Coordinates of C-alpha atoms and ligand atoms in Angstrom, one line a residue:
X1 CA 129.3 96.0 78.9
X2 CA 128.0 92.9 80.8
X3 CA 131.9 91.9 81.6
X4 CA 132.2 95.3 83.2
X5 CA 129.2 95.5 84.9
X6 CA 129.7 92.0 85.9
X7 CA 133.2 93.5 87.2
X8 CA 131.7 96.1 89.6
X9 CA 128.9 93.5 91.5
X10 CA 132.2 91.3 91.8
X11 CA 134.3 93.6 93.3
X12 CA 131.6 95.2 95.4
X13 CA 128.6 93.1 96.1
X14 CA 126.9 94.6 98.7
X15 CA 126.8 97.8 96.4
X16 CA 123.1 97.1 95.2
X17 CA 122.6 101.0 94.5
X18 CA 125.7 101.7 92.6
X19 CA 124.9 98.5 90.8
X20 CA 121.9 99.7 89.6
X21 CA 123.2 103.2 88.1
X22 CA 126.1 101.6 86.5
X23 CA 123.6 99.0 84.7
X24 CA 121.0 101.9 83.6
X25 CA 124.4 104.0 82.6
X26 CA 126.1 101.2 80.6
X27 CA 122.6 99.8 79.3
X28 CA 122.6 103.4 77.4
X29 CA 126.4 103.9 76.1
X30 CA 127.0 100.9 73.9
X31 CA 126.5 102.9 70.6
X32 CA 129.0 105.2 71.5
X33 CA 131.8 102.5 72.3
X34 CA 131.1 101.4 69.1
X35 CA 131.8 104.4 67.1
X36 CA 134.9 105.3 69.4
X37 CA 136.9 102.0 69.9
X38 CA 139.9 104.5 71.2
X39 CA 137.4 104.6 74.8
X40 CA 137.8 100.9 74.7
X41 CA 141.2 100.6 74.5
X42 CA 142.0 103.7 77.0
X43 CA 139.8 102.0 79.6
X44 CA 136.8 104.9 80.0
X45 CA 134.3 103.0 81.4
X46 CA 136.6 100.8 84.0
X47 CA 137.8 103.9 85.3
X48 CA 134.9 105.4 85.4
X49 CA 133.2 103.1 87.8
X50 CA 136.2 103.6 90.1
X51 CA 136.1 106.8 92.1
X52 CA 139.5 108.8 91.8
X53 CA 139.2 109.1 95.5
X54 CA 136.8 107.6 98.5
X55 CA 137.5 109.1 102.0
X56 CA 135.7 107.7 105.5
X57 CA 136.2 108.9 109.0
X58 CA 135.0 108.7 112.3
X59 CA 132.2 111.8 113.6
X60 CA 132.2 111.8 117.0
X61 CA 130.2 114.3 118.8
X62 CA 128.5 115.3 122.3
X63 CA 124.6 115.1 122.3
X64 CA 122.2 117.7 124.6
X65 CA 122.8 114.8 127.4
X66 CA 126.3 114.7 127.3
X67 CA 126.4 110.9 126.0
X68 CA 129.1 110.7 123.3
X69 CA 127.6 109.6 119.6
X70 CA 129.8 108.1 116.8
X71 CA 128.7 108.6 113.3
X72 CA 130.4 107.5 110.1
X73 CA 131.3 110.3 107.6
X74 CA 131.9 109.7 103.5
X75 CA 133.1 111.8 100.8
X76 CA 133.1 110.1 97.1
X77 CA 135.5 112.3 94.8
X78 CA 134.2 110.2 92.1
X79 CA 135.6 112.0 88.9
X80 CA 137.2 115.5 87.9
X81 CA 138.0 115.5 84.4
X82 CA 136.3 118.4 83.8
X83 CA 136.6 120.4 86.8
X84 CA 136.8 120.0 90.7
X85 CA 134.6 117.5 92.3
X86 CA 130.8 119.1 92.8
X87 CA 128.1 117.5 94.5
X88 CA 126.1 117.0 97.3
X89 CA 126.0 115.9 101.0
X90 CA 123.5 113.6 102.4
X91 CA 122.9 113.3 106.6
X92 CA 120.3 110.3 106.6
X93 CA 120.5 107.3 109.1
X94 CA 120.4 105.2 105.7
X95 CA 123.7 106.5 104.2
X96 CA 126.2 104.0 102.9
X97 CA 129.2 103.6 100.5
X98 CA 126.7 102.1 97.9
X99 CA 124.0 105.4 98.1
X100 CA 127.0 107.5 97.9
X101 CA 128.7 106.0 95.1
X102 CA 125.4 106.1 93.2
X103 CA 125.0 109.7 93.8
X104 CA 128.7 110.6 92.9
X105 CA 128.6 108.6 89.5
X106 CA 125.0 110.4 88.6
X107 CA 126.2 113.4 89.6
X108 CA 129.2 113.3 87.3
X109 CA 127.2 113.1 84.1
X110 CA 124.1 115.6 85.6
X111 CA 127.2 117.9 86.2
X112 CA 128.7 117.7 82.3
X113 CA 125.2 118.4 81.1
X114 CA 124.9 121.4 82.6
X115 CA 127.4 122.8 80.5
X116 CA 129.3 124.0 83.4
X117 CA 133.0 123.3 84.4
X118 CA 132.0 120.7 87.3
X119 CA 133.3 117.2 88.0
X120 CA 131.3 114.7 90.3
X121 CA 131.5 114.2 94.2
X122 CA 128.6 113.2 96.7
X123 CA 129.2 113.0 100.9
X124 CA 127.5 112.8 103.6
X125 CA 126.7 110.6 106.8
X126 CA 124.8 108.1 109.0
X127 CA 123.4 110.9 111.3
X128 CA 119.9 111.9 111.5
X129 CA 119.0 115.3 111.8
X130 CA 115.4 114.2 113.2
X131 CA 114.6 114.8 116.6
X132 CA 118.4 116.2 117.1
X133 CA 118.3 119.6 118.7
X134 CA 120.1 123.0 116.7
X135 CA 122.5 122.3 119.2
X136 CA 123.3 118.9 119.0
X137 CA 123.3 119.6 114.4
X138 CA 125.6 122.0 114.9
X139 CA 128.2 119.9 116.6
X140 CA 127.8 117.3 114.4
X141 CA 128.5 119.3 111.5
X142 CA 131.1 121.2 113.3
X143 CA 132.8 117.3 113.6
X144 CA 132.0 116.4 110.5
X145 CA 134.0 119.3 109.1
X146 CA 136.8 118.9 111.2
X147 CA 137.9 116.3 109.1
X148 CA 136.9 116.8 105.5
X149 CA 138.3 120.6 105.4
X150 CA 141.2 119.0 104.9
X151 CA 140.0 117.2 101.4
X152 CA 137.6 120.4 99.8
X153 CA 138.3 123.8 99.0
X154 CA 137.0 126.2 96.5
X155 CA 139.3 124.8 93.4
X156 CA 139.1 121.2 94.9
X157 CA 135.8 119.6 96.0
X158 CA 132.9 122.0 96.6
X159 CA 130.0 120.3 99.0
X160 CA 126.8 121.6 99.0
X161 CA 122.9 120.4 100.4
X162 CA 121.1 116.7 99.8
X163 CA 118.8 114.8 102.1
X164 CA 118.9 116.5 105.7
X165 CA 121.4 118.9 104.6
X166 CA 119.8 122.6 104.0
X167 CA 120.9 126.1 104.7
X168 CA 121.2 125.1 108.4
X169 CA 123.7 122.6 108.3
X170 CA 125.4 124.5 105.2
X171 CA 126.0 127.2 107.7
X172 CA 127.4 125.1 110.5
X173 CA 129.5 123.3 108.3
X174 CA 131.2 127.1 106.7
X175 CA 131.2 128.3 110.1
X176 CA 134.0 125.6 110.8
X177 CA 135.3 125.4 107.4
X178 CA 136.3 128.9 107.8
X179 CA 137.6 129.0 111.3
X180 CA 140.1 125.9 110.1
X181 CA 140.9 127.1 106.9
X182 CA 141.4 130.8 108.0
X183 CA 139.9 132.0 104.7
X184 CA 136.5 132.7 103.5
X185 CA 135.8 131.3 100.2
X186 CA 133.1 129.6 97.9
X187 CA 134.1 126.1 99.1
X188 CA 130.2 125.5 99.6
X189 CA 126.9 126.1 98.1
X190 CA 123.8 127.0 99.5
X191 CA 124.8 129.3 101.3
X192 CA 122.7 132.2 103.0
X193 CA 122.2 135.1 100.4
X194 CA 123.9 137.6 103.2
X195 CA 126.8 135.6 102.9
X196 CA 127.7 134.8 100.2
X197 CA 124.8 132.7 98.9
X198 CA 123.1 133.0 95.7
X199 CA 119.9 134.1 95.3
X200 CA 117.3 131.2 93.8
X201 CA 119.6 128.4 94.8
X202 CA 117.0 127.3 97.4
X203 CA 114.2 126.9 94.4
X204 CA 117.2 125.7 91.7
X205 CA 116.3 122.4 91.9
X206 CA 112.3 122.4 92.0
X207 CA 111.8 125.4 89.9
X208 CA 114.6 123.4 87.1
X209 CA 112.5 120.4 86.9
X210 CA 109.2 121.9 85.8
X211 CA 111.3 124.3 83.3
X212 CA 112.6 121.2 81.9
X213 CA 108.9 119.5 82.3
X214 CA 107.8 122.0 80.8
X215 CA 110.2 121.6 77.6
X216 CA 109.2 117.7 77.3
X217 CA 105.4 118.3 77.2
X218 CA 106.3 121.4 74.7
X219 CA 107.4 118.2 72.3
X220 CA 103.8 116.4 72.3
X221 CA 102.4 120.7 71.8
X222 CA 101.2 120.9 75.2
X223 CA 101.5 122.8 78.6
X224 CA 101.2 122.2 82.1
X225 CA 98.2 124.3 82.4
X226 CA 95.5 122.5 84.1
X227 CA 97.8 119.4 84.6
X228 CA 97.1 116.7 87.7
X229 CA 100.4 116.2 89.2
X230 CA 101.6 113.4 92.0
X231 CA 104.5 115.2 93.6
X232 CA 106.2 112.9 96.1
X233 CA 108.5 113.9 99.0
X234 CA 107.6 117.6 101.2
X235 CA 111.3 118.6 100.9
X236 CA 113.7 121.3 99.2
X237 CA 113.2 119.7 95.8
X238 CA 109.2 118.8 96.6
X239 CA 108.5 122.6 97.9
X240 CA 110.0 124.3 94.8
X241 CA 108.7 121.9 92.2
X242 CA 105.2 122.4 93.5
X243 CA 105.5 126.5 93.5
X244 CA 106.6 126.7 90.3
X245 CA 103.8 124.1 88.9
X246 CA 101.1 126.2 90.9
X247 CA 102.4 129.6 89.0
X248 CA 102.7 127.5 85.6
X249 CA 98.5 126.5 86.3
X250 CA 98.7 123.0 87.3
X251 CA 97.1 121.4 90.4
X252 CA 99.2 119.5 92.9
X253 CA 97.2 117.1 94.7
X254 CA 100.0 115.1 96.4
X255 CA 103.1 115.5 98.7
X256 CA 104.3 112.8 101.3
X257 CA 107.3 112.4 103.9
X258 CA 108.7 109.1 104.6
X259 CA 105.7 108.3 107.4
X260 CA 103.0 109.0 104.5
X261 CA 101.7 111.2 102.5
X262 CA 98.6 113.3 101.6
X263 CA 95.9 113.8 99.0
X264 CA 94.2 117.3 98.5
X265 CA 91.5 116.7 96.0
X266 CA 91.1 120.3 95.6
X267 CA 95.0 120.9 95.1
X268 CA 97.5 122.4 97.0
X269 CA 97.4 126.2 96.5
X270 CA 100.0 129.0 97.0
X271 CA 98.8 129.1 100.9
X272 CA 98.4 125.6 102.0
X273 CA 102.3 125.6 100.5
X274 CA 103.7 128.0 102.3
X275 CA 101.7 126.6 105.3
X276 CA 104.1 123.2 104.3
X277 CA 107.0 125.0 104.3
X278 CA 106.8 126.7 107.9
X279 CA 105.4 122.8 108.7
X280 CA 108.8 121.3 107.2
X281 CA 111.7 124.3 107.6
X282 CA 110.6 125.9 110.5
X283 CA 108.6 123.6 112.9
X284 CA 110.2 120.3 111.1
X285 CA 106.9 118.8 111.5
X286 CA 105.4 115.7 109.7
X287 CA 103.2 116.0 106.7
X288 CA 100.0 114.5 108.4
X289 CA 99.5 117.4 110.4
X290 CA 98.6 119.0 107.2
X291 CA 94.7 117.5 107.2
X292 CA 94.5 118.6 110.8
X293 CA 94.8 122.4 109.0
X294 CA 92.8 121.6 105.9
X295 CA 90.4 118.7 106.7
X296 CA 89.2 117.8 102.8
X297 CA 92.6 116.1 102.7
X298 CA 93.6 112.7 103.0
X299 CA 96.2 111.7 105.2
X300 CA 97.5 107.5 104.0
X301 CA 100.4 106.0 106.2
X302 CA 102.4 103.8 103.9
X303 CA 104.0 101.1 105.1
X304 CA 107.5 100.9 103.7
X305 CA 107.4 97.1 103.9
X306 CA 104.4 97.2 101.5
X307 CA 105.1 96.1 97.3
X308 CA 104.1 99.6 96.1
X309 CA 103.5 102.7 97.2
X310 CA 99.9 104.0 97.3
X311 CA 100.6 107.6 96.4
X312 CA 100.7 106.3 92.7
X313 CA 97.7 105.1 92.7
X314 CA 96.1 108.2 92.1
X315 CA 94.8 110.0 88.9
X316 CA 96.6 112.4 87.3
X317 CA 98.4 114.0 84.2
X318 CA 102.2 114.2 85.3
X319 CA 104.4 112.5 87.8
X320 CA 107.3 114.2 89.7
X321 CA 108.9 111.9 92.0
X322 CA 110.9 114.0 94.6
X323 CA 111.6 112.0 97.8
X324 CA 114.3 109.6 97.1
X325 CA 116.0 106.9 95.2
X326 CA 113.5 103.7 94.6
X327 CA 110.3 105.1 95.3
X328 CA 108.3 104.0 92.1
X329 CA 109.3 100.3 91.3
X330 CA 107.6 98.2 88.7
X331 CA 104.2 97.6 90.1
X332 CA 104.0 101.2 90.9
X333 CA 105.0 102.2 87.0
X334 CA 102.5 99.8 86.0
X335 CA 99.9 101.7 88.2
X336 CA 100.6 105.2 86.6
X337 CA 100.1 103.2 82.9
X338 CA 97.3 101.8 83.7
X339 CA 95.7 105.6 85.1
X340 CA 97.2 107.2 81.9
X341 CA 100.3 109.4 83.0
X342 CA 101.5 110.9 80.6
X343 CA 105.0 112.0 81.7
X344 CA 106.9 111.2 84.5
X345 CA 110.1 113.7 85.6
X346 CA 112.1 112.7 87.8
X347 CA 113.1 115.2 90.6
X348 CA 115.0 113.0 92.6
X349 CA 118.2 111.3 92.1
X350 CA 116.8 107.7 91.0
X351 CA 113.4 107.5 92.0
X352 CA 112.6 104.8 89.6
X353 CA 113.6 101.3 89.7
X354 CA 115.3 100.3 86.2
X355 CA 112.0 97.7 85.7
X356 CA 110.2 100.9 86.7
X357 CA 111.4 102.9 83.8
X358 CA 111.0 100.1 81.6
X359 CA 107.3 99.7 82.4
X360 CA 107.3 103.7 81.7
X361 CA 109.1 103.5 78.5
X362 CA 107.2 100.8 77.1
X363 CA 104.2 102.2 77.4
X364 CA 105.3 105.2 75.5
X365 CA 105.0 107.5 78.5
X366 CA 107.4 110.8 78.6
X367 CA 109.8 110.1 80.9
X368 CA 113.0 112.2 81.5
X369 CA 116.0 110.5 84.2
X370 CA 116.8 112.7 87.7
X371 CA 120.5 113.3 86.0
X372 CA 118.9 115.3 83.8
X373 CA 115.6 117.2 85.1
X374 CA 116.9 118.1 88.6
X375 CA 120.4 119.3 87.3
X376 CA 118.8 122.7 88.2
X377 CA 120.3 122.7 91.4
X378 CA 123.9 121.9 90.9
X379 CA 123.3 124.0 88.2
X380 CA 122.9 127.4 90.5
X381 CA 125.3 126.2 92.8
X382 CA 128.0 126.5 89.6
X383 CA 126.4 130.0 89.5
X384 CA 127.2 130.5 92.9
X385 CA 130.6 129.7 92.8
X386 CA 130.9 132.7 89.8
X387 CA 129.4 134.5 91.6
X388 CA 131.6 134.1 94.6
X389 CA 134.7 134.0 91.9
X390 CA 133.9 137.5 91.0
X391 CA 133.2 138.6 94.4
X392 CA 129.5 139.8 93.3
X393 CA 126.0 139.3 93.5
X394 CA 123.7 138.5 90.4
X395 CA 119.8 139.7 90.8
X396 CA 117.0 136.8 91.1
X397 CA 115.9 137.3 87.3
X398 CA 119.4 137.0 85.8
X399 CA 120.0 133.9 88.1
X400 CA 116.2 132.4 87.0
X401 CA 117.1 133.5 83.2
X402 CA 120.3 131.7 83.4
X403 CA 118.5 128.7 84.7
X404 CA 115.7 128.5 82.4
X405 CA 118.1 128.6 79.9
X406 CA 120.3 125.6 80.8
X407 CA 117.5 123.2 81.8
X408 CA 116.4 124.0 77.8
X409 CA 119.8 123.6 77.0
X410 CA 120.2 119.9 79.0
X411 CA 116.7 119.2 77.3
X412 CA 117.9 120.1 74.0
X413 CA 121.2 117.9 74.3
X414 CA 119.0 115.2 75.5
X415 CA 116.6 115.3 72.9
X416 CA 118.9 115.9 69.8
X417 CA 121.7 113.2 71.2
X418 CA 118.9 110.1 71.9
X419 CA 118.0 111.3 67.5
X420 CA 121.4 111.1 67.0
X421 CA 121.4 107.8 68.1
X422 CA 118.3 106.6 66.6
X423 CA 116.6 106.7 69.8
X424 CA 114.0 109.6 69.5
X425 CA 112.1 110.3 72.5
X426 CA 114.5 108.2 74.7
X427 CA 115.9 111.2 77.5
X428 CA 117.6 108.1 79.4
X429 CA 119.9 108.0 76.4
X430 CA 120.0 111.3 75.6
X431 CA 121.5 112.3 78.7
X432 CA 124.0 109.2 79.2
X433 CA 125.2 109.5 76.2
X434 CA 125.6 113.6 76.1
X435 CA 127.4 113.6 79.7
X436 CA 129.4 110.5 79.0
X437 CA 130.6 111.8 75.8
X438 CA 131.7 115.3 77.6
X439 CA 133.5 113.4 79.9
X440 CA 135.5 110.9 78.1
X441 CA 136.7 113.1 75.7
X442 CA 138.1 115.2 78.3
X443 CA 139.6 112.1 79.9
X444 CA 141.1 111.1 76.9
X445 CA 142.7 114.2 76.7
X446 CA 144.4 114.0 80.0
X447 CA 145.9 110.9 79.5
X448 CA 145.7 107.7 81.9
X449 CA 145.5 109.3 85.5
Ligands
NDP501 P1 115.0 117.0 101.9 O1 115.8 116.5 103.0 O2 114.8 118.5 101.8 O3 113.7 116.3 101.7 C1 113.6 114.9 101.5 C2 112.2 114.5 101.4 O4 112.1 113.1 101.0 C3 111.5 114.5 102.8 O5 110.1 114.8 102.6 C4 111.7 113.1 103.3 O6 110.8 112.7 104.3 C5 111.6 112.3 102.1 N1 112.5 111.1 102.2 C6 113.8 111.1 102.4 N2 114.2 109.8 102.6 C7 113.2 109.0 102.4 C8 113.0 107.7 102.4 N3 114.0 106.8 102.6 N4 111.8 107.2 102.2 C9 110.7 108.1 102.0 N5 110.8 109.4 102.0 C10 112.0 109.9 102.2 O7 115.9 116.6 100.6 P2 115.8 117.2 99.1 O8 114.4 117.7 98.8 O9 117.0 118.1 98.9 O10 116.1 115.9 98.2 C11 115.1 115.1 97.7 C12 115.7 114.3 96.5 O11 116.2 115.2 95.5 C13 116.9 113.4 96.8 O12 116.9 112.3 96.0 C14 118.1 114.3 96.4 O13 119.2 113.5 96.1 C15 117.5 115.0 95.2 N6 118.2 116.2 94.8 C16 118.3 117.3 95.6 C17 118.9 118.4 95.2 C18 119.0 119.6 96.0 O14 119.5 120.7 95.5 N7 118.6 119.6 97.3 C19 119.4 118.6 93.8 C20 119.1 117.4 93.0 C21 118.5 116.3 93.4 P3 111.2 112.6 105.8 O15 111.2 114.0 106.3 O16 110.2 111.8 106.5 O17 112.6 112.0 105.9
2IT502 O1 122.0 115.9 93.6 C1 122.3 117.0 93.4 O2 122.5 117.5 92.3 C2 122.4 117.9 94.6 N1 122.2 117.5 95.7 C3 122.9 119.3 94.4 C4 124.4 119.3 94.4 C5 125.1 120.7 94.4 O3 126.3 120.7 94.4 O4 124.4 121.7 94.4

């Protein structure tokens, strides 16, 4: 395990991310190499950490002044053993190989443990939707896609939304997708429900991660009912996890952007969220304007040169981190120990640092890894492409059934694979070893390509 992992900082050294999901993924599959030595010998993990395919190209594109910008555009095809590449694409100005190769490799196992047919991709870009006029995101995704049509389709790579990439730039990105291709198909998700879309994608992800929350405090015989939750990050994942833990009875006092965040003592309520989401999808404001509306609250810049992050500092029950990858490291794990969390799900892809977890798992703390709590999301976009397959619409409660019941499926696997193992409790393991295992046995099956 070390020789390999050793192998990847090597070859890559700059990769600091992708390091760090390799280590946490190969820090879990040891007990299965040693029961299958036929993984060993057929190379599984060594091509595993290689994508099948990495593809970079130039987005150049005309801004509302006329000045011509240059962005750089990525698409990881990490791994399609068992089915076309799914995943993800991220527009953020701090997009690189390394963040996208992390993504792609999560996303492969996430993808196997939501018992759909879904292999592992993740794209995206430099470019920062901030400040940039309709105008000026719509020719950049109209760019963008004039070069990766050529790689997806609907049986090949499906893209779909990350960081900066909603139903806005989803339907830019169709719009030329179609006009290139001269078909209309289900080569993306998140689509808008009069096109195609499916309804409850939006909340997937969110509502997914307290169903599956929900399952992991069901284990120590609780409930979320009356719960303190930190929820960072006043996004896609961030708006949905917090509606769904308002209806389920628990009080939200945090959400943050990447200026700050804020504290609502008395919780944030079914209004003062939908107040944050005309803030953040329609105005595309910044989260301290909320105290200007509801004065009680707190607004805290955080310096992002600071060693922790002040937003877990505060008192609570449960912990759902929801911005990005990194944002609890160790000092900030040791923080939530010391104030008595007692669980931390993860709605982000790799929010915690791999000391971070180890602080949390020490401790004893419920923890459950982004791979498997937020796999809601790619979860409905599989959905979605049914749905597209079959040229029809589900309703919103068969789409929410079907969800609820695969987050207690991924919870299940991850619960009775980490007992399997000897490691009860341990949902990093569980879901390694339960996607890994999916996986290789399908690779194996396909012989070396
Ligand atoms: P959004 O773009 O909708 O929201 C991202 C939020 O996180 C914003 O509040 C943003 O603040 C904050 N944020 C982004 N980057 C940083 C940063 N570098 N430092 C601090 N804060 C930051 O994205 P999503 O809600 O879709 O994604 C959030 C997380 O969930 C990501 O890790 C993503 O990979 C993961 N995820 C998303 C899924 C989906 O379906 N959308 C599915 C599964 C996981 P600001 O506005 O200031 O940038
Ligand atoms: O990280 C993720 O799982 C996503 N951003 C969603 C991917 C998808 O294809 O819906």
């Amino acid at each position: 395990m070390s020789d390999i992992l050793q192998q990847v900082k090597d070859r890559d050294p700059q990769e600091r991310e992708f390091h760090q999901a390799v280590e946490e993924f190969l820090n879990s599959v040891q007990p299965v190499l040693e029961i299958n030595p036929e993984y060993r010998h057929a190379k599984i993990l060594e091509r595993l950490v290689e994508p099948e395919r990495v593809i970079a190209f130039r987005v150049p594109w005309l801004d509302d002044q006329g000045q011509v910008q240059i962005n750089r555009g990525i698409r990881v095809e990490m791994n399609s053993a068992i089915g076309p590449y799914k995943g993800g694409l991220r527009f953020h100005p701090s997009v690189n190989l390394s963040i996208l190769k992390f993504l792609a490799f999560e996303q492969v196992f996430k993808n196997a443990l939501t018992t759909l047919p879904m292999g592992g991709g993740k794209g995206g870009a430099d470019f920062d939707p901030k400040g940039k006029s309709d105008n000026e995101v719509m020719r950049f995704c109209q760019s963008y896609m004039c070069e990766l049509f050529r790689h997806i389709g609907p049986n090949t790579d499906i893209p779909a939304g990350d960081i900066g990439v909603g139903a806005r730039e989803i339907g830019y990105l169709f719009g030329m997708y179609k006009r290139l291709a001269n078909e209309f198909t289900g080569v993306l998700t998140g689509k808008s429900l009069n096109w195609g879309g499916s309804l409850i994608r939006p909340q997937a992800t969110g509502f997914g991660v307290v169903y599956f929350a929900k399952e992991m405090l069901f284990t120590k015989e609780q409930s979320l009912k009356d719960k303190v939750c930190l929820v960072s990050g006043a996004g896609n994942v961030a708006q949905f996890t917090t509606q769904k833990l308002i209806e389920f009875g628990a009080k939200v006092v945090t959400m943050s952007d990447s200026s700050g965040y804020i504290y609502d003592e008395n919780g944030i309520d079914d209004e003062k969220l939908a107040w944050i989401m005309r803030l953040k999808n329609v105005r595309r404001g910044r989260i301290k304007e909320y105290t200007q509306k509801y004065p009680e609250a707190v607004y805290t810049r955080v310096d992002s040169s600071s060693d922790h992050h002040p937003v877990w500092d505060h008192k609570a029950d449960c912990v759902f981190p929801c911005a990005t990858q990194n944002e609890i490291n160790q000092k900030d794990a040791e923080n939530l120990v010391k104030n008595r969390v007692i669980m931390v799900t993860e709605g982000a892809n790799m929010p915690t640092t791999l000391e971070g977890i180890n602080v949390l798992m020490d401790a004893g703390i419920l923890f459950a890894p982004g791979k498997a709590a937020n796999a809601g999301g790619v979860s409905v976009s599989g959905l979605e492409m049914t749905q597209n397959s079959m040229r029809l619409s589900w309703t919103r409660q068969e789409v929410d059934d079907r969800l609820n019941i695969i987050m207690q499926s991924i919870h299940k696997t991850c619960v009775e694979t980490a007992a399997q193992f000897g490691m009860p409790g341990n949902y990093v393991m569980g879901a390694n070893i339960a996607g890994f295992v999916k996986v290789a046995e399908a690779m194996m099956d396909q012989g070396v390509v």
